[in-house]
CSV table of C-alpha atoms in Angstrom, one decimal:
chain,number,residue,atom,x,y,z
A,1,UNK,CA,-37.4,-2.7,-14.5
A,2,UNK,CA,-35.5,0.6,-14.7
A,3,UNK,CA,-33.1,0.0,-11.9
A,4,UNK,CA,-29.3,-0.8,-12.0
A,5,UNK,CA,-26.9,-1.9,-9.3
A,6,UNK,CA,-23.4,-0.6,-9.4
A,7,UNK,CA,-21.0,-2.9,-7.4
A,8,UNK,CA,-18.1,-0.8,-6.1
A,9,UNK,CA,-14.9,-2.7,-5.5
A,10,UNK,CA,-11.5,-1.1,-6.1
A,11,UNK,CA,-13.1,2.0,-7.7
A,12,UNK,CA,-14.4,4.1,-4.7
A,13,UNK,CA,-15.0,7.4,-6.5
A,14,UNK,CA,-17.6,9.4,-8.4
A,15,UNK,CA,-15.3,11.1,-10.9
A,16,UNK,CA,-14.4,9.1,-14.1
A,17,UNK,CA,-16.5,6.1,-13.1
A,18,UNK,CA,-17.8,4.3,-16.3
A,19,UNK,CA,-20.0,1.8,-14.4
A,20,UNK,CA,-21.8,4.5,-12.5
A,21,UNK,CA,-22.3,6.7,-15.6
A,22,UNK,CA,-23.6,3.7,-17.6
A,23,UNK,CA,-25.9,2.5,-14.9
A,24,UNK,CA,-27.5,6.0,-14.5
A,25,UNK,CA,-28.1,6.7,-18.2
A,26,UNK,CA,-31.6,7.9,-18.9
A,27,UNK,CA,-34.3,7.8,-16.2
A,28,UNK,CA,-32.8,4.8,-14.4
A,29,UNK,CA,-32.5,4.5,-10.7
A,30,UNK,CA,-29.2,3.2,-9.3
A,31,UNK,CA,-28.2,1.2,-6.2
A,32,UNK,CA,-24.6,2.0,-5.4
A,33,UNK,CA,-23.5,-1.1,-3.5
A,34,UNK,CA,-20.3,-2.0,-1.6
A,35,UNK,CA,-20.1,-5.5,-0.1
A,36,UNK,CA,-17.7,-6.2,2.8
A,37,UNK,CA,-16.4,-9.5,1.4
A,38,UNK,CA,-15.9,-12.0,4.2
A,39,UNK,CA,-13.7,-14.2,1.9
A,40,UNK,CA,-11.2,-11.3,2.0
A,41,UNK,CA,-11.1,-11.7,5.8
A,42,UNK,CA,-10.7,-15.5,5.5
A,43,UNK,CA,-7.9,-15.2,3.1
A,44,UNK,CA,-5.9,-12.9,5.4
A,45,UNK,CA,-6.1,-9.8,3.3
A,46,UNK,CA,-8.1,-7.6,5.7
A,47,UNK,CA,-5.0,-5.7,7.0
A,48,UNK,CA,-5.7,-3.0,9.5
A,49,UNK,CA,-4.1,-0.2,7.5
A,50,UNK,CA,-6.2,-1.0,4.4
A,51,UNK,CA,-9.4,-1.4,6.5
A,52,UNK,CA,-8.8,2.0,8.0
A,53,UNK,CA,-8.2,3.7,4.7
A,54,UNK,CA,-11.2,1.8,3.2
A,55,UNK,CA,-13.4,3.2,6.0
A,56,UNK,CA,-12.4,6.7,5.0
A,57,UNK,CA,-13.1,6.0,1.3
A,58,UNK,CA,-16.5,4.6,1.9
A,59,UNK,CA,-17.6,7.5,4.1
A,60,UNK,CA,-16.4,10.0,1.5
A,61,UNK,CA,-18.2,8.0,-1.3
A,62,UNK,CA,-21.4,8.0,0.7
A,63,UNK,CA,-21.1,11.7,1.4
A,64,UNK,CA,-20.5,12.4,-2.3
A,65,UNK,CA,-23.6,10.3,-3.3
A,66,UNK,CA,-25.7,12.1,-0.7
A,67,UNK,CA,-24.7,15.5,-2.2
A,68,UNK,CA,-26.2,14.2,-5.4
A,69,UNK,CA,-29.4,12.8,-3.8
A,70,UNK,CA,-28.2,9.3,-3.4
A,71,UNK,CA,-26.5,7.1,-0.8
A,72,UNK,CA,-24.1,4.1,-0.5
A,73,UNK,CA,-25.6,0.8,0.4
A,74,UNK,CA,-23.2,-1.4,2.4
A,75,UNK,CA,-23.7,-5.1,3.0
A,76,UNK,CA,-21.5,-7.9,4.4
A,77,UNK,CA,-21.1,-11.5,3.4
A,78,UNK,CA,-20.5,-13.4,0.2
A,79,UNK,CA,-20.4,-10.9,-2.7
A,80,UNK,CA,-22.5,-12.9,-5.2
A,81,UNK,CA,-25.2,-13.7,-2.6
A,82,UNK,CA,-25.4,-10.0,-1.5
A,83,UNK,CA,-25.5,-8.6,-5.0
A,84,UNK,CA,-28.2,-11.0,-6.1
A,85,UNK,CA,-30.2,-10.2,-2.9
A,86,UNK,CA,-29.9,-6.4,-3.5
A,87,UNK,CA,-30.8,-6.8,-7.1
A,88,UNK,CA,-33.9,-8.7,-6.2
A,89,UNK,CA,-34.9,-6.2,-3.5
A,90,UNK,CA,-34.5,-3.3,-6.0
A,91,UNK,CA,-36.1,-5.2,-8.9
A,92,UNK,CA,-33.0,-4.3,-10.9
A,93,UNK,CA,-32.4,-5.8,-14.3
A,94,UNK,CA,-28.7,-5.2,-14.6
A,95,UNK,CA,-25.5,-5.0,-12.5
A,96,UNK,CA,-22.4,-2.9,-13.4
A,97,UNK,CA,-18.9,-3.9,-12.3
A,98,UNK,CA,-15.3,-2.7,-13.0
A,99,UNK,CA,-13.1,-5.4,-14.5
A,100,UNK,CA,-10.2,-6.6,-12.3
A,101,UNK,CA,-7.3,-9.0,-12.9
A,102,UNK,CA,-6.8,-11.3,-10.0
A,103,UNK,CA,-7.8,-15.0,-10.0
A,104,UNK,CA,-10.3,-14.2,-7.3
A,105,UNK,CA,-11.8,-11.3,-9.3
A,106,UNK,CA,-12.2,-13.6,-12.3
A,107,UNK,CA,-14.0,-16.2,-10.2
A,108,UNK,CA,-16.2,-13.5,-8.7
A,109,UNK,CA,-17.2,-12.3,-12.1
A,110,UNK,CA,-18.0,-15.7,-13.4
A,111,UNK,CA,-20.0,-16.7,-10.3
A,112,UNK,CA,-21.9,-13.4,-10.4
A,113,UNK,CA,-22.7,-13.6,-14.1
A,114,UNK,CA,-24.2,-17.1,-13.8
A,115,UNK,CA,-26.1,-16.2,-10.6
A,116,UNK,CA,-27.6,-13.1,-12.2
A,117,UNK,CA,-28.5,-14.9,-15.5
A,118,UNK,CA,-30.4,-17.4,-13.4
A,119,UNK,CA,-32.4,-14.5,-12.1
A,120,UNK,CA,-33.0,-13.0,-15.5
A,121,UNK,CA,-30.5,-10.2,-14.9
A,122,UNK,CA,-27.5,-9.0,-16.9
A,123,UNK,CA,-23.9,-8.3,-15.7
A,124,UNK,CA,-22.0,-5.5,-17.5
A,125,UNK,CA,-18.2,-5.5,-16.8
A,126,UNK,CA,-16.4,-2.3,-17.7
A,127,UNK,CA,-12.7,-2.0,-18.7
A,128,UNK,CA,-10.3,0.9,-18.0
A,129,UNK,CA,-11.8,1.7,-14.6
A,130,UNK,CA,-8.9,0.4,-12.5
A,131,UNK,CA,-6.3,0.6,-15.3
A,132,UNK,CA,-5.5,3.2,-18.0
A,133,UNK,CA,-5.3,0.5,-20.7
A,134,UNK,CA,-7.2,-2.8,-20.4
A,135,UNK,CA,-5.0,-5.8,-19.7
A,136,UNK,CA,-5.7,-7.5,-23.0
A,137,UNK,CA,-5.7,-4.4,-25.2
A,138,UNK,CA,-2.0,-4.7,-26.1
A,139,UNK,CA,-0.2,-8.0,-26.7
A,140,UNK,CA,2.6,-9.3,-28.8
A,141,UNK,CA,1.9,-11.4,-31.8
A,142,UNK,CA,3.0,-14.7,-30.3
A,143,UNK,CA,1.6,-14.4,-26.8
A,144,UNK,CA,-1.3,-13.2,-24.7
A,145,UNK,CA,0.8,-10.7,-22.7
A,146,UNK,CA,4.1,-8.9,-22.7
A,147,UNK,CA,6.8,-10.3,-20.5
A,148,UNK,CA,9.1,-7.3,-20.8
A,149,UNK,CA,8.1,-3.8,-19.9
A,150,UNK,CA,9.9,-1.7,-22.7
A,151,UNK,CA,8.0,-3.2,-25.7
A,152,UNK,CA,4.8,-3.2,-23.7
A,153,UNK,CA,5.3,0.5,-22.9
A,154,UNK,CA,5.8,1.4,-26.5
A,155,UNK,CA,2.5,-0.1,-27.5
A,156,UNK,CA,0.8,1.2,-24.3
A,157,UNK,CA,1.9,4.7,-25.1
A,158,UNK,CA,0.4,4.5,-28.6
A,159,UNK,CA,-3.1,3.6,-27.3
A,160,UNK,CA,-5.7,6.3,-27.3
A,161,UNK,CA,-7.2,6.6,-23.9
A,162,UNK,CA,-10.9,7.2,-23.4
A,163,UNK,CA,-12.0,10.7,-22.3
A,164,UNK,CA,-12.2,11.4,-18.6
A,165,UNK,CA,-15.8,11.3,-17.4
A,166,UNK,CA,-17.3,13.9,-15.0
A,167,UNK,CA,-19.0,12.9,-11.8
A,168,UNK,CA,-22.7,12.4,-12.3
A,169,UNK,CA,-24.7,15.5,-11.2
A,170,UNK,CA,-27.4,13.3,-9.6
A,171,UNK,CA,-27.9,9.8,-8.4
A,172,UNK,CA,-31.4,8.5,-7.8
A,173,UNK,CA,-31.5,5.5,-5.4
A,174,UNK,CA,-34.8,3.5,-5.0
A,175,UNK,CA,-36.5,3.5,-1.7
A,176,UNK,CA,-36.5,0.6,0.7
A,177,UNK,CA,-33.0,-0.8,0.2
A,178,UNK,CA,-31.5,-1.4,3.6
A,179,UNK,CA,-27.9,-0.8,4.4
A,180,UNK,CA,-25.5,-1.6,7.2
A,181,UNK,CA,-23.7,1.2,9.1
A,182,UNK,CA,-20.6,2.6,7.4
A,183,UNK,CA,-17.4,1.3,8.9
A,184,UNK,CA,-15.1,3.8,10.7
A,185,UNK,CA,-11.5,3.9,11.7
A,186,UNK,CA,-12.4,3.9,15.4
A,187,UNK,CA,-12.0,0.6,17.1
A,188,UNK,CA,-9.5,-0.8,14.6
A,189,UNK,CA,-6.4,-2.1,16.2
A,190,UNK,CA,-2.9,-2.3,14.6
A,191,UNK,CA,-3.3,0.8,12.5
A,192,UNK,CA,0.0,2.5,11.7
A,193,UNK,CA,0.4,5.8,13.6
A,194,UNK,CA,1.3,7.8,10.5
A,195,UNK,CA,-1.3,6.2,8.1
A,196,UNK,CA,-2.7,8.9,5.7
A,197,UNK,CA,-6.3,9.7,5.4
A,198,UNK,CA,-8.3,8.1,2.6
A,199,UNK,CA,-11.1,9.2,0.4
A,200,UNK,CA,-11.8,10.7,-3.0
A,201,UNK,CA,-11.6,14.3,-1.9
A,202,UNK,CA,-8.2,13.7,-0.2
A,203,UNK,CA,-7.0,11.9,-3.4
A,204,UNK,CA,-8.1,14.7,-5.7
A,205,UNK,CA,-6.5,17.4,-3.5
A,206,UNK,CA,-3.2,15.4,-3.4
A,207,UNK,CA,-3.3,14.9,-7.2
A,208,UNK,CA,-3.8,18.6,-7.9
A,209,UNK,CA,-1.0,19.6,-5.5
A,210,UNK,CA,1.3,17.0,-7.1
A,211,UNK,CA,0.7,18.2,-10.7
A,212,UNK,CA,1.1,21.8,-9.5
A,213,UNK,CA,4.1,21.5,-7.3
A,214,UNK,CA,5.8,18.1,-7.5
A,215,UNK,CA,5.7,16.4,-10.9
A,216,UNK,CA,8.0,18.8,-12.6
A,217,UNK,CA,10.9,17.5,-10.5
A,218,UNK,CA,9.9,13.9,-10.5
A,219,UNK,CA,12.3,12.6,-13.1
A,220,UNK,CA,15.3,14.0,-11.2
A,221,UNK,CA,14.1,13.4,-7.6
A,222,UNK,CA,12.0,10.2,-7.6
A,223,UNK,CA,14.8,8.2,-6.1
A,224,UNK,CA,15.6,10.8,-3.4
A,225,UNK,CA,14.8,9.0,-0.2
A,226,UNK,CA,15.0,11.9,2.2
A,227,UNK,CA,13.4,14.3,-0.3
A,228,UNK,CA,10.1,12.3,-0.3
A,229,UNK,CA,9.5,13.5,-3.9
A,230,UNK,CA,7.1,10.9,-5.1
A,231,UNK,CA,3.4,11.4,-5.6
A,232,UNK,CA,2.2,9.2,-2.7
A,233,UNK,CA,-0.9,8.5,-4.8
A,234,UNK,CA,-0.5,4.7,-4.7
A,235,UNK,CA,-3.1,4.2,-1.9
A,236,UNK,CA,-5.6,6.2,-3.9
A,237,UNK,CA,-4.9,4.2,-7.0
A,238,UNK,CA,-5.2,0.9,-5.0
A,239,UNK,CA,-8.7,1.9,-3.7
A,240,UNK,CA,-9.7,3.6,-6.9
A,241,UNK,CA,-10.4,7.0,-5.3
A,242,UNK,CA,-8.4,8.3,-8.3
A,243,UNK,CA,-8.8,7.1,-11.9
A,244,UNK,CA,-5.6,5.9,-13.7
A,245,UNK,CA,-7.1,7.2,-17.0
A,246,UNK,CA,-7.6,10.7,-15.4
A,247,UNK,CA,-4.0,10.6,-14.0
A,248,UNK,CA,-2.5,9.8,-17.3
A,249,UNK,CA,-4.6,12.4,-19.2
A,250,UNK,CA,-3.9,15.2,-16.7
A,251,UNK,CA,-0.2,14.4,-16.5
A,252,UNK,CA,0.1,14.4,-20.2
A,253,UNK,CA,-1.6,17.8,-20.3
A,254,UNK,CA,0.8,19.1,-17.7
A,255,UNK,CA,3.7,17.8,-19.9
A,256,UNK,CA,7.5,17.9,-19.3
A,257,UNK,CA,10.1,15.2,-18.4
A,258,UNK,CA,8.7,14.8,-14.9
A,259,UNK,CA,5.2,14.1,-16.1
A,260,UNK,CA,6.5,11.7,-18.7
A,261,UNK,CA,8.4,9.8,-16.0
A,262,UNK,CA,5.3,9.7,-13.9
A,263,UNK,CA,3.2,8.4,-16.7
A,264,UNK,CA,5.8,5.7,-17.2
A,265,UNK,CA,5.2,4.5,-13.6
A,266,UNK,CA,1.5,4.4,-14.3
A,267,UNK,CA,2.3,2.2,-17.3
A,268,UNK,CA,4.3,-0.1,-15.0
A,269,UNK,CA,1.2,-0.5,-12.9
A,270,UNK,CA,-0.8,-1.6,-16.0
A,271,UNK,CA,2.0,-3.8,-17.1
A,272,UNK,CA,1.9,-5.8,-13.9
A,273,UNK,CA,-1.9,-6.1,-14.2
A,274,UNK,CA,-1.7,-7.5,-17.7
A,275,UNK,CA,0.9,-10.1,-16.5
A,276,UNK,CA,-1.4,-11.1,-13.6
A,277,UNK,CA,-4.5,-11.3,-15.8
A,278,UNK,CA,-2.7,-13.7,-18.1
A,279,UNK,CA,-0.9,-15.7,-15.4
A,280,UNK,CA,-2.9,-15.5,-12.2
A,281,UNK,CA,-0.7,-18.1,-10.6
A,282,UNK,CA,2.2,-15.7,-10.3
A,283,UNK,CA,0.5,-14.3,-7.1
A,284,UNK,CA,2.1,-17.3,-5.3
A,285,UNK,CA,4.4,-19.1,-7.8
A,286,UNK,CA,7.5,-18.0,-9.7
A,287,UNK,CA,6.8,-16.4,-13.0
A,288,UNK,CA,10.2,-17.6,-14.3
A,289,UNK,CA,11.6,-20.2,-11.9
A,290,UNK,CA,15.3,-20.2,-11.1
A,291,UNK,CA,14.8,-23.4,-9.0
A,292,UNK,CA,15.9,-21.5,-5.9
A,293,UNK,CA,16.3,-23.3,-2.7
A,294,UNK,CA,15.1,-20.4,-0.6
A,295,UNK,CA,15.6,-20.3,3.1
A,296,UNK,CA,12.2,-20.6,4.8
A,297,UNK,CA,10.8,-18.5,7.5
A,298,UNK,CA,11.6,-21.3,10.0
A,299,UNK,CA,15.2,-21.8,8.9
A,300,UNK,CA,15.9,-18.0,8.7
A,301,UNK,CA,13.7,-17.0,11.6
A,302,UNK,CA,16.2,-14.7,13.3
A,303,UNK,CA,17.2,-12.9,10.1
A,304,UNK,CA,13.5,-12.5,9.0
A,305,UNK,CA,12.6,-11.0,12.4
A,306,UNK,CA,15.5,-8.6,12.2
A,307,UNK,CA,14.5,-7.5,8.8
A,308,UNK,CA,10.8,-7.0,9.8
A,309,UNK,CA,11.7,-5.1,12.9
A,310,UNK,CA,14.3,-2.8,11.3
A,311,UNK,CA,17.4,-4.1,13.1
A,312,UNK,CA,19.5,-5.7,10.4
A,313,UNK,CA,22.5,-3.4,11.1
A,314,UNK,CA,22.2,-1.8,7.7
A,315,UNK,CA,20.7,1.7,8.4
A,316,UNK,CA,18.9,2.3,5.1
A,317,UNK,CA,17.2,-1.1,5.3
A,318,UNK,CA,16.2,-0.5,8.9
A,319,UNK,CA,15.0,3.0,8.1
A,320,UNK,CA,12.7,1.7,5.3
A,321,UNK,CA,11.3,-1.1,7.4
A,322,UNK,CA,10.5,1.3,10.2
A,323,UNK,CA,8.9,3.7,7.8
A,324,UNK,CA,6.7,0.9,6.6
A,325,UNK,CA,5.5,0.1,10.1
A,326,UNK,CA,4.9,3.7,11.0
A,327,UNK,CA,3.2,4.9,7.9
A,328,UNK,CA,1.8,1.8,6.2
A,329,UNK,CA,3.8,3.0,3.2
A,330,UNK,CA,7.3,2.9,1.9
A,331,UNK,CA,9.3,4.9,-0.7
A,332,UNK,CA,9.6,3.0,-3.9
A,333,UNK,CA,13.4,3.0,-3.9
A,334,UNK,CA,13.3,1.7,-0.4
A,335,UNK,CA,11.0,-1.1,-1.4
A,336,UNK,CA,13.5,-2.3,-4.0
A,337,UNK,CA,16.4,-2.2,-1.4
A,338,UNK,CA,14.6,-4.0,1.3
A,339,UNK,CA,13.3,-6.7,-1.1
A,340,UNK,CA,16.7,-7.2,-2.6
A,341,UNK,CA,18.3,-7.5,0.9
A,342,UNK,CA,15.8,-10.1,2.0
A,343,UNK,CA,15.8,-12.2,-1.2
A,344,UNK,CA,19.4,-11.9,-2.4
A,345,UNK,CA,21.5,-10.9,0.6
A,346,UNK,CA,19.6,-13.1,3.1
A,347,UNK,CA,18.4,-15.5,0.4
A,348,UNK,CA,14.9,-15.8,1.9
A,349,UNK,CA,11.8,-16.7,-0.1
A,350,UNK,CA,10.3,-13.7,-1.7
A,351,UNK,CA,6.8,-14.8,-0.6
A,352,UNK,CA,7.7,-14.2,3.0
A,353,UNK,CA,8.6,-10.6,2.2
A,354,UNK,CA,5.6,-10.1,0.0
A,355,UNK,CA,3.3,-11.3,2.8
A,356,UNK,CA,4.8,-8.9,5.3
A,357,UNK,CA,4.3,-6.0,2.9
A,358,UNK,CA,0.7,-7.0,2.4
A,359,UNK,CA,0.2,-7.1,6.1
A,360,UNK,CA,1.2,-3.4,6.4
A,361,UNK,CA,1.0,-1.6,3.1
A,362,UNK,CA,-2.0,0.6,2.7
A,363,UNK,CA,-1.5,0.3,-1.1
A,364,UNK,CA,-0.8,-3.4,-1.0
A,365,UNK,CA,-2.4,-5.3,-3.9
A,366,UNK,CA,-1.6,-8.6,-5.5
A,367,UNK,CA,-0.4,-7.3,-8.9
A,368,UNK,CA,2.0,-4.6,-7.9
A,369,UNK,CA,3.2,-6.2,-4.7
A,370,UNK,CA,3.8,-9.7,-5.8
A,371,UNK,CA,5.2,-8.9,-9.2
A,372,UNK,CA,7.5,-6.2,-7.9
A,373,UNK,CA,8.8,-8.7,-5.3
A,374,UNK,CA,9.3,-11.3,-8.1
A,375,UNK,CA,11.1,-8.6,-10.2
A,376,UNK,CA,13.6,-8.0,-7.4
A,377,UNK,CA,13.9,-11.7,-6.5
A,378,UNK,CA,14.8,-12.5,-10.1
A,379,UNK,CA,11.9,-14.8,-10.6
A,380,UNK,CA,9.7,-12.3,-12.4
A,381,UNK,CA,10.1,-10.0,-15.5
A,382,UNK,CA,13.5,-8.5,-14.8
A,383,UNK,CA,15.8,-9.0,-17.7
A,384,UNK,CA,18.8,-9.1,-15.3
A,385,UNK,CA,17.5,-11.6,-12.7
A,386,UNK,CA,20.7,-11.9,-10.8
A,387,UNK,CA,21.3,-8.3,-10.1
A,388,UNK,CA,21.9,-7.5,-6.4
A,389,UNK,CA,21.4,-4.1,-4.9
A,390,UNK,CA,24.1,-3.2,-2.4
A,391,UNK,CA,22.3,-1.3,0.4
A,392,UNK,CA,25.4,0.7,1.4
A,393,UNK,CA,26.2,1.9,-2.1
A,394,UNK,CA,22.5,2.6,-2.7
A,395,UNK,CA,22.2,4.6,0.5
A,396,UNK,CA,25.2,6.7,-0.4
A,397,UNK,CA,23.7,7.4,-3.8
A,398,UNK,CA,20.0,8.0,-2.8
A,399,UNK,CA,20.5,9.3,0.8
A,400,UNK,CA,23.9,11.0,0.5
A,401,UNK,CA,23.6,13.1,3.7
A,402,UNK,CA,21.9,10.4,5.7
A,403,UNK,CA,18.8,12.5,6.3
A,404,UNK,CA,16.4,9.6,5.6
A,405,UNK,CA,18.3,7.2,7.9
A,406,UNK,CA,18.4,9.7,10.7
A,407,UNK,CA,14.7,10.4,10.4
A,408,UNK,CA,13.7,6.8,10.9
A,409,UNK,CA,16.7,5.4,12.9
A,410,UNK,CA,17.0,7.9,15.8
A,411,UNK,CA,19.8,5.8,17.4
A,412,UNK,CA,22.0,7.1,14.6
A,413,UNK,CA,20.8,10.8,14.7
A,414,UNK,CA,24.0,11.9,16.3
A,415,UNK,CA,26.2,10.7,13.4
A,416,UNK,CA,27.2,13.2,10.9
A,417,UNK,CA,27.2,13.0,7.1
A,418,UNK,CA,27.5,9.8,5.1
A,419,UNK,CA,29.2,8.0,8.0
A,420,UNK,CA,25.6,7.2,9.3
A,421,UNK,CA,25.4,4.5,6.6
A,422,UNK,CA,28.3,2.4,8.1
A,423,UNK,CA,28.1,2.8,11.9
A,424,UNK,CA,29.9,-0.5,12.3
A,425,UNK,CA,33.1,1.2,11.1
A,426,UNK,CA,33.2,3.4,14.2
A,427,UNK,CA,36.0,2.7,16.6
A,428,UNK,CA,36.2,2.2,20.4
A,429,UNK,CA,34.1,4.5,22.5
A,430,UNK,CA,32.4,6.1,19.5
A,431,UNK,CA,31.0,2.7,18.5
A,432,UNK,CA,30.1,1.8,22.1
A,433,UNK,CA,28.1,5.0,22.4
A,434,UNK,CA,25.8,4.0,19.5
A,435,UNK,CA,23.0,1.6,20.6
A,436,UNK,CA,22.6,0.0,17.2
A,437,UNK,CA,23.4,-3.6,16.1
A,438,UNK,CA,26.2,-4.8,13.9
A,439,UNK,CA,25.2,-6.1,10.5
A,440,UNK,CA,23.5,-9.5,10.6
A,441,UNK,CA,25.5,-10.6,7.6
A,442,UNK,CA,28.5,-9.4,5.6
A,443,UNK,CA,27.4,-8.3,2.2
A,444,UNK,CA,30.1,-10.3,0.5
A,445,UNK,CA,28.9,-13.5,2.3
A,446,UNK,CA,25.4,-12.9,1.2
A,447,UNK,CA,26.4,-12.3,-2.4
A,448,UNK,CA,28.6,-15.5,-2.5
A,449,UNK,CA,25.7,-17.6,-1.1
A,450,UNK,CA,23.3,-16.1,-3.7
A,451,UNK,CA,25.6,-16.8,-6.5
A,452,UNK,CA,26.2,-20.4,-5.4
A,453,UNK,CA,22.4,-20.9,-5.1
A,454,UNK,CA,21.9,-19.6,-8.6
A,455,UNK,CA,24.4,-22.0,-10.0
A,456,UNK,CA,27.5,-19.8,-9.9
A,457,UNK,CA,26.0,-17.2,-12.2
């Protein structure tokens, strides 16, 4: 047997793809396979925005393979069953897969290894495909993972990254391996109007433009809400149309404070993955419990709905939540503000917010989403778990002229300057002329409730 199967998961690219390069070494034929995993649907993770972006990615991956003489094979069903079936059809002796960190990914790998071994086939799992540094590559002496980012980052920065791999010049696929039709955006309901296009070509164009025109100012402007000065590469990292190893290598070659700040954010992504790899339960349970008596979605129904719909009466919060619904994406600073508002001002369970984000975010994944929510809620790795972000103060700092608010909350477009952040202070006819709700809670009341709940801290 001289055939390999490459199972694509969250690595939908041809450039810098170790499993694909290893599978095609020598005269071997390769079956590039993607399985539409029905267990993802059953678990409620098949969000419309991610399905639409995924369809773009698969079509571009297939096109890139065809340019090299190959094609993408798409199947649906249980991943293990479908991989074993394709391997048997192709008479393949090995399967290549990128390592992943979730509890589900670990179970999938174990099941797949046992099933393939029963057929006399081998499974090869490759690190540093979806991360720049493998989750277990750096660890403190007394633990299996770092619980604080700064010491993790020091060791992460000292690691030598592998070289970036070129896309293979040719991919030879054996005859006779059937495939389903590629999915398409058409027919999907609930897709955000402003959802960006997916795919490796789009990701590579965006990366080149970012390194050329945007990264130099990143250190100074990454919190500028109206300036929209972040890379917007997170969807491509989530689906693996871009390689984190390549991003770090290219950013370091670009150099400068902005590139260094950008690399630090990529390290945060790896940090969350090493936490989840070591503690898979934190996807649903507190990493460091504070014994919170969170308000549930039932008891806080009106507040939760106001938060989701962008009508809390706090303009920067509402602007961010409306951006999320329109684009399937949200500025990172806005993610922090909306999460702090829900968990600490409204004192609502962080899992409710994390679930809503996963329902809409095109870049929504378990590691980054859940652990960032826990960081903000004070149940995660934040060394100041009781910090509360004041949305009005944060808005004045990161949207000083109110341009971000006016972009997403048109009811306030007529208000000038920073007054847009506190429309409830308008008087008389001026207030009556603005069709926008009063705040659903006084910030001082929310802060007092949170401090009482955390034992007066």
